[in-house]
Coordinates of C-alpha atoms and ligand atoms in Angstrom, one line a residue:
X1 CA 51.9 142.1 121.1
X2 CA 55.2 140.8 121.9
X3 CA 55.7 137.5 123.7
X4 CA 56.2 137.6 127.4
X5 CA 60.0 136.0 128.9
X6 CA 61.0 135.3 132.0
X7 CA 63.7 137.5 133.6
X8 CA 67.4 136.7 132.6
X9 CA 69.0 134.3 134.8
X10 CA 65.2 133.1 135.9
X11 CA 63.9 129.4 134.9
X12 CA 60.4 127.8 135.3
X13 CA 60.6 124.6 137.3
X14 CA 57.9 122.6 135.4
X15 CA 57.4 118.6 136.1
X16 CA 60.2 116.9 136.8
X17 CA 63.0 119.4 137.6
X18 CA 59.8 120.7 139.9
X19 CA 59.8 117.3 141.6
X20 CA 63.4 117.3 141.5
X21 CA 63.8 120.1 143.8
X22 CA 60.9 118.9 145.9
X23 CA 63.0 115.4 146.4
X24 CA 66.2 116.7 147.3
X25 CA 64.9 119.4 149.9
X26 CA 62.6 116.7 151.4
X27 CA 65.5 114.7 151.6
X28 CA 67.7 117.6 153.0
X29 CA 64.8 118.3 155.6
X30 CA 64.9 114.4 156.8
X31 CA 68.6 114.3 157.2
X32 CA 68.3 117.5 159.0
X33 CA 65.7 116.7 161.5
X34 CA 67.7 113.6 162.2
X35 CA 69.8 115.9 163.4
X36 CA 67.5 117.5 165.6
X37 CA 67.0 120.6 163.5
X38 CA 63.9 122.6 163.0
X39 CA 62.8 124.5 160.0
X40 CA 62.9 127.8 159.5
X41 CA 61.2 130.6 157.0
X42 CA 62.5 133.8 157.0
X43 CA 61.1 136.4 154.5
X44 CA 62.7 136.6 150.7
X45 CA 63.0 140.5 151.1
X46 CA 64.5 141.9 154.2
X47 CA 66.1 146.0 155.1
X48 CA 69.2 146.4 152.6
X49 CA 70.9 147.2 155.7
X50 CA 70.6 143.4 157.3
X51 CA 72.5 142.5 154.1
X52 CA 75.4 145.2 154.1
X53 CA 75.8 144.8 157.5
X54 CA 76.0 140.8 157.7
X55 CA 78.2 140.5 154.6
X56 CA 80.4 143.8 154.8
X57 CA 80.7 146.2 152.2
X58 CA 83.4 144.9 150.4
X59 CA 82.0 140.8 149.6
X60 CA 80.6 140.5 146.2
X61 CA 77.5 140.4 146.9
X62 CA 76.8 143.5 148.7
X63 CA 79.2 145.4 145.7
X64 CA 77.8 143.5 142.7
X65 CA 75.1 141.3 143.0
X66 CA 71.9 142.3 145.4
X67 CA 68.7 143.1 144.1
X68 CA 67.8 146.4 145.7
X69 CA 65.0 148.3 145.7
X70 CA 62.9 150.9 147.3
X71 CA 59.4 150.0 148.1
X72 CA 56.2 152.4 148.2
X73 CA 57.1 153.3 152.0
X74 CA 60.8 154.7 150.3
X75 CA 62.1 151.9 152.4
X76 CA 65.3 150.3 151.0
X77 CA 65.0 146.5 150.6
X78 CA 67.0 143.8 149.2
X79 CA 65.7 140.3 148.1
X80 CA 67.7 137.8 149.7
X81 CA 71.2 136.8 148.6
X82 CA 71.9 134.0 150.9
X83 CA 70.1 132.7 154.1
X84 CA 72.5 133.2 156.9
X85 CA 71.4 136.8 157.4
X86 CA 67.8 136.8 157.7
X87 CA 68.2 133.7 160.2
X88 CA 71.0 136.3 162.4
X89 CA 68.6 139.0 161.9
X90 CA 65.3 136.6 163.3
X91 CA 67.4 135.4 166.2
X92 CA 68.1 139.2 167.1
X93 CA 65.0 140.7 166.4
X94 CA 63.1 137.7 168.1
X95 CA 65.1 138.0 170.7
X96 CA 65.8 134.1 170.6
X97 CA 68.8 134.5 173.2
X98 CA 67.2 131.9 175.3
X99 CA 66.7 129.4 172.9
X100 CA 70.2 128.4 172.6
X101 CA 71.7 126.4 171.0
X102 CA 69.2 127.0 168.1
X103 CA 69.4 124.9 165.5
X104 CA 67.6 125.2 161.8
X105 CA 67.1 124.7 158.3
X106 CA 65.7 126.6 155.8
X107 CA 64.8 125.9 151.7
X108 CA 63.8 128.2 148.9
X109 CA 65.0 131.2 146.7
X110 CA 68.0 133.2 146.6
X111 CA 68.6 136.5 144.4
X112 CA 71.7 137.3 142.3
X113 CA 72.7 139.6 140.0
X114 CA 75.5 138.2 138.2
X115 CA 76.3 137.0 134.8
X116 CA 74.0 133.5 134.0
X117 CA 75.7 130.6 132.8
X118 CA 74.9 126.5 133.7
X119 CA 75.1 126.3 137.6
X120 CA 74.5 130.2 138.0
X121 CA 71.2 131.6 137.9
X122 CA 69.8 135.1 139.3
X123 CA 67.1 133.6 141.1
X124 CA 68.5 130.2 142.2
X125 CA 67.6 127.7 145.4
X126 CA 69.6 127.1 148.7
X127 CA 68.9 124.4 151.1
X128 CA 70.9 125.4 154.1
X129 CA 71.3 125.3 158.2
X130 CA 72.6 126.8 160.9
X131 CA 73.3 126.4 164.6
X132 CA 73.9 129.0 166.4
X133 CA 75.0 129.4 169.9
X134 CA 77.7 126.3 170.7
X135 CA 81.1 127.4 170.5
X136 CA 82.7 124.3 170.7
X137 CA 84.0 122.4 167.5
X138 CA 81.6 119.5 167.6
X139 CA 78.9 121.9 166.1
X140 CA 81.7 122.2 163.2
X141 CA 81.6 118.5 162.9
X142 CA 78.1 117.9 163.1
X143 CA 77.0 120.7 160.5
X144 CA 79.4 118.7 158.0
X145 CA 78.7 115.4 159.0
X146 CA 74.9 116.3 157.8
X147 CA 76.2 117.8 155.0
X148 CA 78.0 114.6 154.1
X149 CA 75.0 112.5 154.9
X150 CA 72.7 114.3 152.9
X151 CA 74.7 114.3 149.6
X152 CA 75.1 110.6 150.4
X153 CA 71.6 110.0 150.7
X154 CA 71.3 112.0 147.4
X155 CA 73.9 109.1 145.9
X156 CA 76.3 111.7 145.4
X157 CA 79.2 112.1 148.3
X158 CA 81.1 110.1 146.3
X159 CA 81.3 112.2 143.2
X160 CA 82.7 115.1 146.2
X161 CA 85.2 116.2 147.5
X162 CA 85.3 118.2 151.2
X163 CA 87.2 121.0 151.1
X164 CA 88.4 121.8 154.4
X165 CA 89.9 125.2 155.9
X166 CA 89.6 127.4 158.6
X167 CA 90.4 130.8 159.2
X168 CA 91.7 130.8 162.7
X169 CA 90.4 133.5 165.6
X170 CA 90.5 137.1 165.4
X171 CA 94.0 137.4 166.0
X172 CA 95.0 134.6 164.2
X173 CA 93.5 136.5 161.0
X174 CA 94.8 139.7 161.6
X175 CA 98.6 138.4 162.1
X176 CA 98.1 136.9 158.5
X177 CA 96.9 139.2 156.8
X178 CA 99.7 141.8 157.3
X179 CA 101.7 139.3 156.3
X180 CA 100.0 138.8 152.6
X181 CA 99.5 142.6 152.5
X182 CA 103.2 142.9 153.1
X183 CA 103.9 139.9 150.6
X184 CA 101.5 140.7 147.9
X185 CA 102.3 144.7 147.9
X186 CA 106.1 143.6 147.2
X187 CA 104.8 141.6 143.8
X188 CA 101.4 144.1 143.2
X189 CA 102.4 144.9 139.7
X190 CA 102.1 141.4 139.1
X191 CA 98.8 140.4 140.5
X192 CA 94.9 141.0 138.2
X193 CA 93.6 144.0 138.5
X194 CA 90.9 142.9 140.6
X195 CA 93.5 141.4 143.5
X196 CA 95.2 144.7 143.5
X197 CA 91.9 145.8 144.5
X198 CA 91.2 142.8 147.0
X199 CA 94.9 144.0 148.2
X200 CA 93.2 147.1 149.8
X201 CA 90.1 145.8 150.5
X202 CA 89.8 142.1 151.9
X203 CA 93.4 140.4 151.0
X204 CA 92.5 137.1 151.9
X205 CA 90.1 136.9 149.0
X206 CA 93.5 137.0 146.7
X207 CA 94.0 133.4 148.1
X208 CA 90.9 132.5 146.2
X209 CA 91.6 134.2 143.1
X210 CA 91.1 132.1 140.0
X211 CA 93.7 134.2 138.0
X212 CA 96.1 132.3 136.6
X213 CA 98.8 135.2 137.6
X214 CA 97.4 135.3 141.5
X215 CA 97.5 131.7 141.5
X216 CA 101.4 132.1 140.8
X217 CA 102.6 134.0 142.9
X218 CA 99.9 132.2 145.8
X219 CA 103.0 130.1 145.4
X220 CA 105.1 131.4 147.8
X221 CA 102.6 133.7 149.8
X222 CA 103.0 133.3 153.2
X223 CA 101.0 130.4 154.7
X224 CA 98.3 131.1 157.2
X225 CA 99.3 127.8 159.8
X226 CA 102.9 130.1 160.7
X227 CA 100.4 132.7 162.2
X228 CA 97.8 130.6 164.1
X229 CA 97.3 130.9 167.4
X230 CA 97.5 127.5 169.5
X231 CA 94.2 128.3 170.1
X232 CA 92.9 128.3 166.7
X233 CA 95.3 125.1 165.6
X234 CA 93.4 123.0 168.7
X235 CA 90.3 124.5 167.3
X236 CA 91.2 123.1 164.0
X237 CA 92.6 119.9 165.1
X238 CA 89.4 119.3 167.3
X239 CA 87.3 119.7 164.0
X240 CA 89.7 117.1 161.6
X241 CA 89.5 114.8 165.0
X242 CA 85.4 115.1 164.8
X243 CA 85.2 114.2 160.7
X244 CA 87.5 110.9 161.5
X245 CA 85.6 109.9 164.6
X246 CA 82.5 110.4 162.3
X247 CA 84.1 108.9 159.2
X248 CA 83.7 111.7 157.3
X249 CA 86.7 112.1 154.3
X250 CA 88.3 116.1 154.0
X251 CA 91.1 117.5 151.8
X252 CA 92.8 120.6 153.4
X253 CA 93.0 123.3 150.9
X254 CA 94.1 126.6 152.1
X255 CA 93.0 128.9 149.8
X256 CA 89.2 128.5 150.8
X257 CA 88.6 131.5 152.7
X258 CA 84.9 132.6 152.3
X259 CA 85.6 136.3 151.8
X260 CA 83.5 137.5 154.7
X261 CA 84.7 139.6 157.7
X262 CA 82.8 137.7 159.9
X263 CA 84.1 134.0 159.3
X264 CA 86.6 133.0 161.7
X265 CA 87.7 128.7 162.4
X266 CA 86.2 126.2 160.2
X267 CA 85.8 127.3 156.5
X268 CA 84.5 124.1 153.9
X269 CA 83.3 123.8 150.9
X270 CA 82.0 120.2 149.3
X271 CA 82.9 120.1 145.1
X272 CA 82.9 118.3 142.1
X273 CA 84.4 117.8 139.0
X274 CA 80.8 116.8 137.7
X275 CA 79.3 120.3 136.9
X276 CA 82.7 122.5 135.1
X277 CA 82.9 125.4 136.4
X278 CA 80.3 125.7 139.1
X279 CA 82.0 123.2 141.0
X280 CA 80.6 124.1 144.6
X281 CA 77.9 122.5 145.7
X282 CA 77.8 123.3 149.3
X283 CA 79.7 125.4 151.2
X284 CA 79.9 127.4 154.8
X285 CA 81.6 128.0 157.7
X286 CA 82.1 129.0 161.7
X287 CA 81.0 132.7 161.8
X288 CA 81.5 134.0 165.6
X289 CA 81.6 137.7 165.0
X290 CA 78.7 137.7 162.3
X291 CA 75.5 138.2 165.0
X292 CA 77.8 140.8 167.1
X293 CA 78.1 143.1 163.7
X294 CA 75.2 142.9 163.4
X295 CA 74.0 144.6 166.9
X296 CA 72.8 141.6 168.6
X297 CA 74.5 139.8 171.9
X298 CA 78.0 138.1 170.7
X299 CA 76.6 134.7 169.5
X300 CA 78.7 131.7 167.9
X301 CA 77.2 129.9 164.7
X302 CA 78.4 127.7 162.3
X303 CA 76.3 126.9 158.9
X304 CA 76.0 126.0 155.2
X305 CA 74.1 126.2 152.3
X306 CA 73.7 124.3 149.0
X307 CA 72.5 124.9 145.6
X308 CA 69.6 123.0 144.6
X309 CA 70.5 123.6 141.0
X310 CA 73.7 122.3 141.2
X311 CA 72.6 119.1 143.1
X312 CA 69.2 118.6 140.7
X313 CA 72.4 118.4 138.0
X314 CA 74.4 115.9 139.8
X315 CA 71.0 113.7 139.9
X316 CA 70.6 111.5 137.3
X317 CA 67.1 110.0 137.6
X318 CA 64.1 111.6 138.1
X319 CA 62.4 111.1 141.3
X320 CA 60.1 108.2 141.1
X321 CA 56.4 109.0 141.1
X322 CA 53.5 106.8 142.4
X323 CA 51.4 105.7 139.0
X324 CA 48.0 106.5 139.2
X325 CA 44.5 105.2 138.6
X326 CA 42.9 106.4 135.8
X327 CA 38.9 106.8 135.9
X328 CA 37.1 107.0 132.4
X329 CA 33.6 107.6 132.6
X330 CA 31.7 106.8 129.7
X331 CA 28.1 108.5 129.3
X332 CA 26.9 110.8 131.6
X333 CA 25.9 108.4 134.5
X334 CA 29.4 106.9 134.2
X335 CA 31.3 110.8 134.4
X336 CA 29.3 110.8 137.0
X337 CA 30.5 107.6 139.1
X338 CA 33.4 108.6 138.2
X339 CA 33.8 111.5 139.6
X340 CA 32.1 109.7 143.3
X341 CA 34.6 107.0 142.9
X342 CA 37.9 109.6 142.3
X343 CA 36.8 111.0 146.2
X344 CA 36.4 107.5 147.4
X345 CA 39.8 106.0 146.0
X346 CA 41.8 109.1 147.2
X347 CA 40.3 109.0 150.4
X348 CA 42.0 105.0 150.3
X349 CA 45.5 106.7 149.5
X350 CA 45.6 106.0 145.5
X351 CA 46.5 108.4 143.2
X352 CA 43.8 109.4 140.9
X353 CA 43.6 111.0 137.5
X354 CA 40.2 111.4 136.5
X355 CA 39.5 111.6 132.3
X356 CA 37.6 115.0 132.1
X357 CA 35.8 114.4 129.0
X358 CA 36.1 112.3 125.5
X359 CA 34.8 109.0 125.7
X360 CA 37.3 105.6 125.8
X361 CA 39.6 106.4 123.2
X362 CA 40.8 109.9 124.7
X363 CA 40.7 108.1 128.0
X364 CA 43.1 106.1 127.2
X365 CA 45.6 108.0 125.5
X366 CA 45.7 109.7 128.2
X367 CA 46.3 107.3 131.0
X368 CA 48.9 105.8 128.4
X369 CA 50.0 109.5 128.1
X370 CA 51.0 110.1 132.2
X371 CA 52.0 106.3 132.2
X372 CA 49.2 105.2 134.6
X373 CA 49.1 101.4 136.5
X374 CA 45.6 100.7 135.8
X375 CA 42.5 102.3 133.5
X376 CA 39.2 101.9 135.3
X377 CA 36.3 102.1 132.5
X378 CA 33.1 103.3 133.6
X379 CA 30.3 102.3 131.2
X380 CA 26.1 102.6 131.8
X381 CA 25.9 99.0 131.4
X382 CA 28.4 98.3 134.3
X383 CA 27.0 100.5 135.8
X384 CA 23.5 98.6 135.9
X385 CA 25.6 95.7 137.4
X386 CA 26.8 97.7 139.7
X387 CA 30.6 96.8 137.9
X388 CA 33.4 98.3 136.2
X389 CA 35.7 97.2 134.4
X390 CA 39.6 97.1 135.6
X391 CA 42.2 97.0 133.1
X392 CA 45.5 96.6 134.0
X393 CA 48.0 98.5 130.9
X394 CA 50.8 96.8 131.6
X395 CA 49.5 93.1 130.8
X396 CA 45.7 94.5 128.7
X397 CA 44.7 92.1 131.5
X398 CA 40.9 93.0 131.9
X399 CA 38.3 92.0 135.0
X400 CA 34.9 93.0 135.9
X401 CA 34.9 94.2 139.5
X402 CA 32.3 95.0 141.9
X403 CA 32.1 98.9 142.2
X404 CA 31.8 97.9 145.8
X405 CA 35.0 96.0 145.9
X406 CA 37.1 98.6 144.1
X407 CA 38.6 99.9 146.9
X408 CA 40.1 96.7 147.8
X409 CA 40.6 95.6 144.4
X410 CA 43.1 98.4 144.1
X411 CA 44.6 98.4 147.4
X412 CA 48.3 97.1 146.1
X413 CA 48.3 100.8 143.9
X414 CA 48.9 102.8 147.2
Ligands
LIG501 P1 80.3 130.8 143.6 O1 81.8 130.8 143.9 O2 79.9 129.6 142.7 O3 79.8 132.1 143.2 P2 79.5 131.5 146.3 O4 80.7 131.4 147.1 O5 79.0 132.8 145.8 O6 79.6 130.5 145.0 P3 77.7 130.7 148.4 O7 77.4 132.1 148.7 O8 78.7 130.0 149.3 O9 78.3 130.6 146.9 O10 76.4 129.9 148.2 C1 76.3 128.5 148.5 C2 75.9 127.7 147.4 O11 74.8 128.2 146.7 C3 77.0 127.5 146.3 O12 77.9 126.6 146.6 C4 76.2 127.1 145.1 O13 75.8 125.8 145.1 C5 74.9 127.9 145.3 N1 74.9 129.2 144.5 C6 75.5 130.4 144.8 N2 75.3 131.3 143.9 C7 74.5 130.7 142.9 C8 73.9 131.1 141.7 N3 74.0 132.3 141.2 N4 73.2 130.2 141.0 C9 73.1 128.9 141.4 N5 73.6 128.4 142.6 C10 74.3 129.3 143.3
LIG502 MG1 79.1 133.9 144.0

């Protein structure tokens, strides 16, 4: 029979990366519960429709990338591309009105279809939050100052950069984009294919364009701070005021526009020259119209998320692990104690790897194998003094120690 693969674009997370991801979303989750934010789980499959109508019909993902299907019920569902929507759609559904502001985080797998390559995955991890219901630009600022925080505690803010945007209000928007239609359909024999399409569809997106040719004539496109509102430029200013009351450090780079209908103010993304290509690491935004589209009471939110991927490969060192206690029992009354004295030891808070089977030798290969602190040998004629014997494999130091005592004996290998 043929061998079995995993799914294109799919990876195992065995040991390490495994604890990798662990780390950094525990670390995430600390940050964010500093910050007075509580976790959140919404399912990894929700109604197609909560995707098309959070993320419009013409964003990537909705065109391109979901992974649709129809279950036995001939429902249509989508696995999740991203986490905002299923948090908009459990604030509507659980009618969560009342609960504002509601702030949360979330962790765990996203679904893409798109083409694999290092820092882009079809089933990849997000770490993100949200707060939804404050309107006022300090929720901009506090969303990022966690952000910042977090990828600090990581060890990495430095190897960022904050991105910083924003998109204005409604009518903010709408002034500027019939002005880039009107520039960009005077120069649309010049432009990629793809922004002639964006042209019709979502022209801000040209502004993100990584065609070398967009990029060019980006040049001299008209430049969305000539059609802001005052409204929108206090907005903004309010936000920049928040990151350098904070201490946080920002570059303003206009072209970061976040595609989606919905996203209006504060548009940021944090990236780095460390990973190529994939350069973003986190990104997100102010999206005010996004719980309204989707049929629930107009509601203000801000959020991000971040790729765990991307971070695990900004991370040099693996996360430390506690080194264990290994139990050998030799004979069968020693298998035996040693099995009674694995509950006992755990019970005390150490870590505990007990040798199935195979005598001293295979005992020890093994605790040399996982890199364990200490090998505790358990031998029938210990046993009839009620000892064992403690060797410690960093030094070969060796003591006899009452079985009674072992407990305490080991207390400094919590
Ligand atoms: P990109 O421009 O890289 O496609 P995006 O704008 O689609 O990113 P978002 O939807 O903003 O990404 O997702 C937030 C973060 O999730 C990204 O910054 C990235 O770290 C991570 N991410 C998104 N798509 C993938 C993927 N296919 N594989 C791994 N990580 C991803
Ligand atoms: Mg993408």
């Amino acid at each position: 029979v043929a061998k079995l693969q995993p799914v294109r674009g799919t990876h195992d997370l065995i040991g390490d990366e495994a604890r990798s991801h662990l780390a950094i979303a525990g670390a995430a989750r600390e940050i964010a519960e500093r910050y007075g934010f509580a976790p959140m789980a919404t399912p990894i499959f929700e109604f197609t429709e909560v995707f098309q109508r959070t993320l419009g019909d013409t964003s990537d993902i909705v065109t391109k990338e979901m992974y649709t299907f129809e279950d036995k019920g001939g429902n249509s569902l989508t696995l999740r591309p991203e986490g905002t929507a299923g948090v908009a759609r459990a604030f509507i559904s659980g009618g969560l009105q009342n609960e504002l502001p509601l702030k949360c985080f979330y962790h765990g797998p996203m679904f893409r279809h798109e083409r694999p390559q290092k820092g882009r995955q079809r089933q990849f991890h997000q770490f993100g939050v949200e707060l939804i219901g404050v309107a006022e630009p300090t929720a901009d600022v506090e969303v990022i100052a966690m952000a910042a925080d977090i990828l600090d505690t990581l060890g990495i803010l430095s190897e960022t950069t904050l991105e910083l945007n924003t998109l204005g209000d409604a009518q903010s928007k709408e002034q500027y984009r019939e002005a880039l239609v009107a520039y960009f359909s005077g120069v649309s024999d010049k432009l990629s294919e793809e922004s002639r399409d964006r042209l019709v569809r979502n022209p801000l997106r040209i502004l993100d364009s990584k065609d070398a040719g967009d990029r060019a004539l980006l040049a001299d496109a008209p430049r969305f701070d000539d059609y802001m509102t005052e409204e929108a430029a206090a907005f903004f200013a309010a936000v920049q005021d928040g990151l350098e009351t904070v201490g946080v450090a920002f570059k303003r780079n206009p072209h970061i526009v976040r595609g989606l209908d919905y996203y209006s103010h504060t548009a940021f993304e944090f990236t780095t020259e460390a990973l190529g290509a994939q350069g973003t690491v986190l990104a997100g935004g102010r999206y005010d119209g996004l719980i309204e589209t989707m049929g629930g009471p107009r509601t203000p939110g801000v959020g991000w998320g971040a790729g765990l991927e991307r971070l695990a490969m900004m991370i040099d060192a693996a996360p430390a692990v506690t080194r264990a206690i290994t139990l050998v029992g030799l004979g069968e009354a020693g298998e035996r104690e040693a099995l009674r004295l694995s509950g006992v030891l755990r019970h005390a808070g150490l870590t505990v790897e007990l040798v199935y089977k195979g005598g001293l030798k295979r005992g020890l290969k093994r605790a040399d194998r996982i890199n364990a602190a200490v090998a505790v040998l358990i031998g029938d004629d210990e046993l009839e003094r009620g000892t064992v014997t403690v060797r410690n494999l960093d030094t070969g130091e060796q003591s006899d120690v009452a079985i009674a005592d072992l407990k305490d004996h080991l207390a400094a290998y919590r």
